[in-house]
Short mmCIF file of C-alpha atoms and ligand atoms in Angstrom, two decimals:
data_model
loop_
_atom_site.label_atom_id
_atom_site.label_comp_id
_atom_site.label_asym_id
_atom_site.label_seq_id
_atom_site.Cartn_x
_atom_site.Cartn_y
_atom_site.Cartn_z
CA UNK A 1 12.73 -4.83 11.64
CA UNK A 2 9.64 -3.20 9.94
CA UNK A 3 7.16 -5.21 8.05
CA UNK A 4 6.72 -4.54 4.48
CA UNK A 5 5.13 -5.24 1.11
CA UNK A 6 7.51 -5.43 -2.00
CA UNK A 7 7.68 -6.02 -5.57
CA UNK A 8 9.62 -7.65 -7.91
CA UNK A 9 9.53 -7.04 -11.77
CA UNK A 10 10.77 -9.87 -14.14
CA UNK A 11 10.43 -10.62 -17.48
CA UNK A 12 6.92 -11.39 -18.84
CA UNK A 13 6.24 -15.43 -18.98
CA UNK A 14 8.77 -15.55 -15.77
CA UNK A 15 6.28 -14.67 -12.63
CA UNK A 16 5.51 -18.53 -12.14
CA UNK A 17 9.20 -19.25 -12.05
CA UNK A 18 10.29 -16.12 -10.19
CA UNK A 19 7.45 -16.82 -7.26
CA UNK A 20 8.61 -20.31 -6.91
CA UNK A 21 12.15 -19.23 -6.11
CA UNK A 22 11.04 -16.69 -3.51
CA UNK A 23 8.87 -19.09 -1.83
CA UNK A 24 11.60 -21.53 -2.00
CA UNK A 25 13.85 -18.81 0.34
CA UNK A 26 10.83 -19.43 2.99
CA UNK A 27 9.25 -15.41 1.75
CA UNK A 28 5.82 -15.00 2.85
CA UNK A 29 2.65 -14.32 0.66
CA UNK A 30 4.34 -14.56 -3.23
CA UNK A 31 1.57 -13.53 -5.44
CA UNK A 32 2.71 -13.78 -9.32
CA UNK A 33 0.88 -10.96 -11.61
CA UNK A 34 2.04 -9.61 -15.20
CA UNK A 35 5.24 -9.29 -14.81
CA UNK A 36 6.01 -8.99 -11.18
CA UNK A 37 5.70 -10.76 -7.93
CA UNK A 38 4.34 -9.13 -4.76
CA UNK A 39 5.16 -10.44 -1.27
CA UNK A 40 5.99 -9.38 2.21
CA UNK A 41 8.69 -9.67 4.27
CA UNK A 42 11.18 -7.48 6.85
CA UNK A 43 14.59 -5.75 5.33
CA UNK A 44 16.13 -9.79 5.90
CA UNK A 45 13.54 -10.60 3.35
CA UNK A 46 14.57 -7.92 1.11
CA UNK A 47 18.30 -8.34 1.39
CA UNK A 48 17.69 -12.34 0.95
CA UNK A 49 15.12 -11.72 -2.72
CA UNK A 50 18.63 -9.12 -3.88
CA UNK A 51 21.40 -11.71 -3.14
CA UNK A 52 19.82 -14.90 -3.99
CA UNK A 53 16.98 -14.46 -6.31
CA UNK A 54 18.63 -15.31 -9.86
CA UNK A 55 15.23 -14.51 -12.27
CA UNK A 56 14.04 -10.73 -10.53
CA UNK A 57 14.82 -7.71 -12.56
CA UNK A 58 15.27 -5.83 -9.12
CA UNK A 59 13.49 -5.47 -5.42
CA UNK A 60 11.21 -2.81 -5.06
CA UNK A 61 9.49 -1.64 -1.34
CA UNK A 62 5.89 -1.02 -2.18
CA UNK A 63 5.03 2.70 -0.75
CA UNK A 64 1.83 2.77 -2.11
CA UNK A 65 -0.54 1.01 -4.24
CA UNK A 66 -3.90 3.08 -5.54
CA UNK A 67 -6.36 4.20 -8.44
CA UNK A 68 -5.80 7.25 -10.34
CA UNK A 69 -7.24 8.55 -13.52
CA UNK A 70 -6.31 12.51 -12.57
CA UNK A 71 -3.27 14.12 -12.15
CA UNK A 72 -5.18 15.73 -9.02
CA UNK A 73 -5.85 11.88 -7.66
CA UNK A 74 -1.94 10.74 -8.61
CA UNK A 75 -0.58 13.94 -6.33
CA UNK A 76 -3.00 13.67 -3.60
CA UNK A 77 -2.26 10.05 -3.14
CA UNK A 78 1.39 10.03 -3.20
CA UNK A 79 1.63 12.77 -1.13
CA UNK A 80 -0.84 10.65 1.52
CA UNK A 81 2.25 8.49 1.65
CA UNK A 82 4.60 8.51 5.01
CA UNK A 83 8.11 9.66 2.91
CA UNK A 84 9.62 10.61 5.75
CA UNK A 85 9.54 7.05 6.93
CA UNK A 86 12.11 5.94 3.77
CA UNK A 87 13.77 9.39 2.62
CA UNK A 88 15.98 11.42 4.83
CA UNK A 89 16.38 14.65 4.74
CA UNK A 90 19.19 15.00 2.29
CA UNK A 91 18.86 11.48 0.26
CA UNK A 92 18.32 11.56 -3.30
CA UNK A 93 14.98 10.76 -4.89
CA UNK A 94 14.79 10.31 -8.60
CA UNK A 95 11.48 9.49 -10.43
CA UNK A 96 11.27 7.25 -12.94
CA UNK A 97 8.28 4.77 -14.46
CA UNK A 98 5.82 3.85 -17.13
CA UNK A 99 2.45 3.38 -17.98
CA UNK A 100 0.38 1.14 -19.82
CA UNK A 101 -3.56 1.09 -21.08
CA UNK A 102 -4.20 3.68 -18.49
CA UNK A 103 -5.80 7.24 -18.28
CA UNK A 104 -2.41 8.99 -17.07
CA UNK A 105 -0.33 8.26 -20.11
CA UNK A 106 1.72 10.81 -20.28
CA UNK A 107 5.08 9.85 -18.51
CA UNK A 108 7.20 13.23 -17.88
CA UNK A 109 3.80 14.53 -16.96
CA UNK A 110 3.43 11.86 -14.04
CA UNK A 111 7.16 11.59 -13.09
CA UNK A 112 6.61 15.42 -12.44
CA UNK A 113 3.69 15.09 -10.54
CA UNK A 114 4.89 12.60 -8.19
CA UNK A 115 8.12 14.19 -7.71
CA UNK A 116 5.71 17.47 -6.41
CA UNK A 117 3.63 15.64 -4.35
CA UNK A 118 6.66 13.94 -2.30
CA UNK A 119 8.56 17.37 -2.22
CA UNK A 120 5.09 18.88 -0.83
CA UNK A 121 5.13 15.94 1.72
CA UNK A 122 9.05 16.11 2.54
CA UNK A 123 8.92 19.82 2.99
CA UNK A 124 6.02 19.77 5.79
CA UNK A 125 7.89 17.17 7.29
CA UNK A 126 11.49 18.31 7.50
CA UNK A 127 10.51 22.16 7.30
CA UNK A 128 12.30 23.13 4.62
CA UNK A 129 12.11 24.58 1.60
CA UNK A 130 15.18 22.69 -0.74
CA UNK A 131 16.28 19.66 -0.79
CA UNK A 132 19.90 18.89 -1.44
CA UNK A 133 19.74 15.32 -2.61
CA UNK A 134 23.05 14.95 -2.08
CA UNK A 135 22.39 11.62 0.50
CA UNK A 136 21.96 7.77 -0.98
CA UNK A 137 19.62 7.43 -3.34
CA UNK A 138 16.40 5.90 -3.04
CA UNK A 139 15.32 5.27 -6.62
CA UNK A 140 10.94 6.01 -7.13
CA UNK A 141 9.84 3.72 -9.65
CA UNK A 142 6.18 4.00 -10.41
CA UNK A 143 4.38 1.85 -12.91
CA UNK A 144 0.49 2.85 -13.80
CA UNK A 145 -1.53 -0.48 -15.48
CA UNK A 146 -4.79 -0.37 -16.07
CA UNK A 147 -5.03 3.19 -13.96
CA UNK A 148 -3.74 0.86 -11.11
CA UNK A 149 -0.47 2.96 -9.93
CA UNK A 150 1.94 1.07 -7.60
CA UNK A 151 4.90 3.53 -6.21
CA UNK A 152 8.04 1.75 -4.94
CA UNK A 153 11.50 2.52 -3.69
CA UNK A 154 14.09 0.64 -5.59
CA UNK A 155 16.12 -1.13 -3.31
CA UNK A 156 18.84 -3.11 -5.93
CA UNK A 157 20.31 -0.27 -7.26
CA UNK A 158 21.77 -1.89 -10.84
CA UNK A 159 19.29 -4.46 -12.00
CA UNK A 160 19.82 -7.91 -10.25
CA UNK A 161 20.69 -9.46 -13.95
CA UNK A 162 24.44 -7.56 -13.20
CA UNK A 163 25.77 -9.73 -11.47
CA UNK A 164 29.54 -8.41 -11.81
CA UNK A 165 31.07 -11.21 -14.34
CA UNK A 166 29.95 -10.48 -17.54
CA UNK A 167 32.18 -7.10 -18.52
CA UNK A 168 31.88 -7.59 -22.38
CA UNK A 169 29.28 -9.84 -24.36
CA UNK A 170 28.58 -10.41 -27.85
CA UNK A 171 25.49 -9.44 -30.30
CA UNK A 172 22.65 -10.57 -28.96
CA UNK A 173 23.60 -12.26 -25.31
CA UNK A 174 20.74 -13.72 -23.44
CA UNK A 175 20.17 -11.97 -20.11
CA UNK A 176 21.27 -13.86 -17.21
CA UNK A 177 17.99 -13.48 -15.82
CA UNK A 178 16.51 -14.99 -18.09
CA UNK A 179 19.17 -17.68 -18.97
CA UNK A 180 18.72 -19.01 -14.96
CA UNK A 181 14.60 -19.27 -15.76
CA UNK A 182 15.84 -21.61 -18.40
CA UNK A 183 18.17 -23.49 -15.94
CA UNK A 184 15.21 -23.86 -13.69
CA UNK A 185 13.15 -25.31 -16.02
CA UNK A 186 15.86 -27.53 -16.76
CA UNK A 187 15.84 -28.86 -13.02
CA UNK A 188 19.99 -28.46 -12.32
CA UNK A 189 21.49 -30.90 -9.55
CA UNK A 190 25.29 -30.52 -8.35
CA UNK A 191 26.46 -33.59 -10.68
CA UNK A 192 24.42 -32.51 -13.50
CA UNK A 193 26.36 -31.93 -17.01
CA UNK A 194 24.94 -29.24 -19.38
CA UNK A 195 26.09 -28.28 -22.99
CA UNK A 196 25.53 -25.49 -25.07
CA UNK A 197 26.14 -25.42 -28.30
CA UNK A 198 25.71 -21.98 -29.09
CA UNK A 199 27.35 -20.63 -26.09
CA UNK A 200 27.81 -17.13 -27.02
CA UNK A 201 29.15 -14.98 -24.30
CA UNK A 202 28.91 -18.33 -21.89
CA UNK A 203 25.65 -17.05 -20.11
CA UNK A 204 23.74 -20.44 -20.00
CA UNK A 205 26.46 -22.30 -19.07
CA UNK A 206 27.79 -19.60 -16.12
CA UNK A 207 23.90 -19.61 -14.99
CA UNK A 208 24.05 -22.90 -14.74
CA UNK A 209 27.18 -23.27 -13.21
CA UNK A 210 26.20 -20.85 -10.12
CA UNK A 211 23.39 -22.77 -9.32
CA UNK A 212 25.15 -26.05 -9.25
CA UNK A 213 27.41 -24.70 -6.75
CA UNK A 214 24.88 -23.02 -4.95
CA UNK A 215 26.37 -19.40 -5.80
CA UNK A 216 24.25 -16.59 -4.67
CA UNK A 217 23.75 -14.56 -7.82
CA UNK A 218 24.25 -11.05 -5.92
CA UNK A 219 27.22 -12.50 -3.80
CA UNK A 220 29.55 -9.63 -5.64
CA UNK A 221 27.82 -6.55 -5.76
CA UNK A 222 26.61 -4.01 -4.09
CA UNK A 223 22.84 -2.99 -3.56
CA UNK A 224 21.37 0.25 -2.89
CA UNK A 225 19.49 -0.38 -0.12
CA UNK A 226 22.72 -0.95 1.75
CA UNK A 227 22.84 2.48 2.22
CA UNK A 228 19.67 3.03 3.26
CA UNK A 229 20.50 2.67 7.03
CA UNK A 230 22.14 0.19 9.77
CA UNK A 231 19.04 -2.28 9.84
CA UNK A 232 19.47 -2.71 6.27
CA UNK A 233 23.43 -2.66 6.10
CA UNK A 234 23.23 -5.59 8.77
CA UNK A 235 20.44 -7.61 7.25
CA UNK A 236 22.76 -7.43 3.53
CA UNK A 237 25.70 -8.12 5.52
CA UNK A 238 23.50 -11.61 7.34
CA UNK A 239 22.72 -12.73 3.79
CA UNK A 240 25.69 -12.56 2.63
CA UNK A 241 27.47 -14.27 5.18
CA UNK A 242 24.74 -17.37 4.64
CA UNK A 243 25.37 -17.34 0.64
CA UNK A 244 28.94 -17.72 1.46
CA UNK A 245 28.21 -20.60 4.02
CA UNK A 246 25.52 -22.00 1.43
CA UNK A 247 27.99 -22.65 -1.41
CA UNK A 248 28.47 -26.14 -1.97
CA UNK A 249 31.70 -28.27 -1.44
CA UNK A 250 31.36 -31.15 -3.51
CA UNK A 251 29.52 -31.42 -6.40
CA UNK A 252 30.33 -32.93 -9.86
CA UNK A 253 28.60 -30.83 -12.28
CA UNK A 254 30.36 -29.51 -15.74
CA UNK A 255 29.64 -27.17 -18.42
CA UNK A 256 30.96 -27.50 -21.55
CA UNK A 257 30.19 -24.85 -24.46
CA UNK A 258 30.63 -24.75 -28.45
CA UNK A 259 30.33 -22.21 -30.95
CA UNK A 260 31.59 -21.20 -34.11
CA UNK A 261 32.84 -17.72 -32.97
CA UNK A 262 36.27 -18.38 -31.63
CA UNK A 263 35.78 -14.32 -29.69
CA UNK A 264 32.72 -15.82 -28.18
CA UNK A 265 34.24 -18.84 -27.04
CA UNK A 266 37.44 -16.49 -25.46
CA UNK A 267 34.51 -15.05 -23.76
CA UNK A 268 32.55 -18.02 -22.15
CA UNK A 269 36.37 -18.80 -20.47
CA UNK A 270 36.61 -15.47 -19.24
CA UNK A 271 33.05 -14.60 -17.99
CA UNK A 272 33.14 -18.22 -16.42
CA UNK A 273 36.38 -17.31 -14.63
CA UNK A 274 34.91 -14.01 -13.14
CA UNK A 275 31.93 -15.42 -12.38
CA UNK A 276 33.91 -18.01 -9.50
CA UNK A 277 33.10 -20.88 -11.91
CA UNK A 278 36.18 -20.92 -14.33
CA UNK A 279 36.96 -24.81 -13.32
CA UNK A 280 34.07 -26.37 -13.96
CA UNK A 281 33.13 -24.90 -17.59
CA UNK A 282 35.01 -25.76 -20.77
CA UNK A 283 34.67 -24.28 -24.47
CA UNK A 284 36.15 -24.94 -28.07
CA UNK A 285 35.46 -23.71 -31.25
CA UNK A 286 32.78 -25.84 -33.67
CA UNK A 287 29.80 -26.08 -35.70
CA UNK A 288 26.61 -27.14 -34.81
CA UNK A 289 27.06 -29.69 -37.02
CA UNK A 290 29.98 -31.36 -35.33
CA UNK A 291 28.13 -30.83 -31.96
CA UNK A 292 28.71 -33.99 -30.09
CA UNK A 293 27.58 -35.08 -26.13
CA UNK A 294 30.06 -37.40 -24.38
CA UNK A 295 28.12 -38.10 -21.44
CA UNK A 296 24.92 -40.79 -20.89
CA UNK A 297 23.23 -38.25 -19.22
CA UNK A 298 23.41 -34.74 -20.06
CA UNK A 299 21.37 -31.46 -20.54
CA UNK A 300 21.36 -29.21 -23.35
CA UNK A 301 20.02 -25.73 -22.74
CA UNK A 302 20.87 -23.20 -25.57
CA UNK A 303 20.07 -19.70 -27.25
CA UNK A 304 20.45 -20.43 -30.81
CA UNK A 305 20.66 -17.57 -33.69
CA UNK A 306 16.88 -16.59 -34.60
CA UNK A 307 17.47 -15.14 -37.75
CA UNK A 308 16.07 -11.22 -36.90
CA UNK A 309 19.03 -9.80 -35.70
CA UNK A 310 22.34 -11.93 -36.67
CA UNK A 311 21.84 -14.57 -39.93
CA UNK A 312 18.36 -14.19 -42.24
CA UNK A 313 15.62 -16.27 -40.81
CA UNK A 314 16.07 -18.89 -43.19
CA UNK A 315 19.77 -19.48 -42.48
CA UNK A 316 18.59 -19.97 -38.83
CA UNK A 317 15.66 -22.10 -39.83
CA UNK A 318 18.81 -24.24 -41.30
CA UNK A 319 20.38 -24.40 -38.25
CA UNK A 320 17.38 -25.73 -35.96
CA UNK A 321 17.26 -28.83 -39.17
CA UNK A 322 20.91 -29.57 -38.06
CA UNK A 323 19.95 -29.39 -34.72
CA UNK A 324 17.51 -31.73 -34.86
CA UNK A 325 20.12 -34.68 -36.39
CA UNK A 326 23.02 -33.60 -33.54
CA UNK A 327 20.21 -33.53 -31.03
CA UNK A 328 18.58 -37.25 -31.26
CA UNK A 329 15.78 -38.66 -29.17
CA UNK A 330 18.05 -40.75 -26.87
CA UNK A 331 17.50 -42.37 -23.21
CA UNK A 332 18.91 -39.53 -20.51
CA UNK A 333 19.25 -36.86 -23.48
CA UNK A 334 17.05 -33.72 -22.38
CA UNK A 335 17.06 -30.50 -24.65
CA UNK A 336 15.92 -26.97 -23.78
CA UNK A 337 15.64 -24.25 -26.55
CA UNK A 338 14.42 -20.77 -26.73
CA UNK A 339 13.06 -19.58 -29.82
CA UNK A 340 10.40 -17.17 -31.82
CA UNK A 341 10.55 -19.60 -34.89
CA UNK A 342 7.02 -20.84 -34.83
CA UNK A 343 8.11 -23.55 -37.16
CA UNK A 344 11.08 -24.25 -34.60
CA UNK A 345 9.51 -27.87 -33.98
CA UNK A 346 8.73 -29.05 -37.86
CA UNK A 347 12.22 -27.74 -38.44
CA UNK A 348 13.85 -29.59 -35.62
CA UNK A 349 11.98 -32.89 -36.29
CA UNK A 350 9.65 -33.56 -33.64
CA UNK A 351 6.91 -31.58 -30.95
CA UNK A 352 8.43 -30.56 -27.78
CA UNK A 353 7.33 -32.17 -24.59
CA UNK A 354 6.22 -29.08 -23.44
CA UNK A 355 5.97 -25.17 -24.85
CA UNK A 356 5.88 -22.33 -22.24
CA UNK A 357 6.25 -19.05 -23.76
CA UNK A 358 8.81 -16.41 -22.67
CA UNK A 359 9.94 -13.44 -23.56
CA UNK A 360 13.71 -12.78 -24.33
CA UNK A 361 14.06 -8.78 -23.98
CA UNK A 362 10.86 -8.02 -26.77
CA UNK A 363 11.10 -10.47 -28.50
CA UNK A 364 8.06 -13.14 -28.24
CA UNK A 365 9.61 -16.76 -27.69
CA UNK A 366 8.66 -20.42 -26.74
CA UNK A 367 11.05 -22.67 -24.67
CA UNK A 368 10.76 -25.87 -26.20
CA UNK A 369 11.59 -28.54 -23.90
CA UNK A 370 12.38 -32.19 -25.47
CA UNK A 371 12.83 -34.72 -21.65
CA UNK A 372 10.73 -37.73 -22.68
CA UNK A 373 13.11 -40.60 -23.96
CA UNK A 374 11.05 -43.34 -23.24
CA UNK A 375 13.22 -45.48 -25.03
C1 SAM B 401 21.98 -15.86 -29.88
S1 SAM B 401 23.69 -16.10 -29.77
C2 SAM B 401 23.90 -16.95 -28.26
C3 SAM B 401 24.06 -15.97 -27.15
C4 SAM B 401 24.42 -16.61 -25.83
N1 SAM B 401 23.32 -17.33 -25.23
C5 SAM B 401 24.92 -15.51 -24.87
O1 SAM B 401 24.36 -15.36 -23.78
O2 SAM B 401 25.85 -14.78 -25.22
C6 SAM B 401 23.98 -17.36 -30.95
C7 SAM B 401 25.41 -17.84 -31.10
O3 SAM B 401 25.41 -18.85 -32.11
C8 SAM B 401 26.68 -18.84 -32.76
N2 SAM B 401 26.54 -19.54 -34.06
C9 SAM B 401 26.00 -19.08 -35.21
N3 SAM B 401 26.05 -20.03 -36.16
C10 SAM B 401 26.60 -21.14 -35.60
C11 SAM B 401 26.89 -22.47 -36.05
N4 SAM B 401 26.64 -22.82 -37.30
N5 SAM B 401 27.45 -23.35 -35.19
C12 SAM B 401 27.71 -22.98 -33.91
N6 SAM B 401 27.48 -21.73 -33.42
C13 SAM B 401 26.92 -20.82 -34.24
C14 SAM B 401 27.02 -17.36 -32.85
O4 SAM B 401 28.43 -17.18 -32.95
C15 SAM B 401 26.43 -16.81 -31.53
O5 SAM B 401 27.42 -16.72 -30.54
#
């Protein structure tokens, strides 16, 4: 088992949320930044961040981590790096990255730079002059911030939000990544009961589900560092064997979802039945303004239209009025809502508890939580 230092991207206004959840799988030195989480670990520690982490965009091994503001200093430093250590002689080794407020801008410019300096590196190494690619591939991912380049070696392959049960959405489906932040903030026990009203393609509600249960996001796929040798094909195969023994027994929790598309609510059965979780998660076809909770105590966590890209804003501004009259201040009531609307809260009727701002793909949003009932 080698030590190492790896990265994890995730959405921007996630960090806090994402280096909570690695520290709670017992990883070592979590340090949050702009949209990624550093920390250390062996390959157990990166096979444990794929399968179970539910709010990282991917796991990345950090092979270096620099200054540049030259093409000359990019190449010299990547080539400094030990490649032969991660890439074999006949693996694959794509470029790919971006840049942002930073000297090297230009990103075919740097992808082709870095791809030189680790052929320059590979060739002294392995003495020859070609390289096949033909072996797994081990993904480069650079990203340049502030002329701050970190180079990594992708290790998840697909991003970690594919996690193998959604095979069709709707317009405009929250990513899963991003609908478990919104679970976690939401504070999800086995018996808990969560509705949402706009249920779309069922994401919330699946999300929800699979952390009730205690189902390892990355239980059913495949990661590419599994190919990256027999240490890491064993440590994969170790965490997925504890997933499996990790998913709960007993538990009482239930999901139910509404919406007004009767497609969408065809597709919050189906996803929920791929997804292992097709029991405990039930959907019909209404209107927000018929929405109705049958429990004391229950959750709502939803995605509601935002007017930009499926009704006019006004039409959605609408909605979040109706909201507000299905969704009543009431004792054991909590509601959790992402939105852009600024005006979300005059609209609904009342200030949130609390405001933390996320991002859903580029879109700038708040989550507005409502928990206090102090009634
Ligand atoms: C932003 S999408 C929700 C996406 C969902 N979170 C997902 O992951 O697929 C909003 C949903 O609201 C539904 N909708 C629009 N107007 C509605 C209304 N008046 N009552 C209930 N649902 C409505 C749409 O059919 C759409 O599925």
């Amino acid at each position: 088992m080698s030590k190492m230092l790896m990265v994890a991207p995730c959405m921007f206004g996630v960090e806090g949320i994402l280096a909570d959840e690695l520290k709670r799988l017992d990883i070592k030195n979590v340090i949050a930044e702009n949209g990624r989480v550093f920390f250390e670990g062996d390959e157990n520690t990166l096979a444990s961040a794929n399968i179970f982490s539910r709010t990282a965009e991917r796991v990345l091994i950090v092979a270096g981590r620099f200054n540049a503001i030259s093409f000359e200093d990019l190449f010299q430093a990547v080539k400094k790096i030990n490649w032969e250590d991660y890439i074999g002689r006949d693996d694959a080794f794509p470029v790919t990255g971006y840049s942002i407020n930073s000297s090297l801008h230009s990103i075919p410019d740097c992808q082709s730079i870095i791809k030189k300096a680790i052929v320059e590196r590979l060739k002294q190494c392995y003495k020859v002059d070609w390289f096949k690619e033909t072996g797994p591939v081990h993904k480069i991912r650079f990203s340049i911030q502030k002329d701050n380049v970190v180079i990594a070696i992708d290790t998840s392959g697909e991003g970690l939000h594919k996690r193998g049960y959604r095979a069709h959405s709707l317009e405009a489906p929250i990513k899963e990544t991003l609908a478990a932040a919104m679970c976690y903030q939401a504070r999800i026990f086995p018996d808990t009961k969560i509705y949402d009203p706009f249920c779309g393609s069922g994401t919330i509600l699946v999300e929800s589900a699979l952390i009730a249960k205690n189902i390892a996001p990355g239980l059913k796929r495949n990661f590419a560092a599994e190919r990256f040798g027999d240490v890491y094909k064993k440590a994969f195969a170790d965490q997925r064997t504890k997933a499996l023994d990790s998913v709960l027994k007993s538990f009482d929790f239930k999901g139910f979802g509404t919406d007004i598309a009767k497609n969408a609510v065809e597709l919050t059965l189906q996803n929920a039945k791929k997804a292992g979780v097709g029991e405990l998660i039930t959907a019909s076809v209404r209107d927000i303004s018929d929405f109705e909770i049958t429990d004391e105590r229950a959750i709502v966590i939803t995605n509601p239209p935002y007017g930009e890209r499926l009704l006019e804003i006004k039409e959605a501004e609408e909605l979040y009025k109706v909201m507000g009259s299905v969704m009543p201040k009431q004792k054991g009531r909590k509601y959790f809502v992402i939105c852009p609307n600024d005006d979300f809260e005059s609209r609904f009727g009342r200030p949130a508890d609390k405001r933390r701002k996320l991002y859903n793909g580029m879109i700038k949003c708040q989550l507005y939580s409502y928990f206090k009932s102090d009634l």
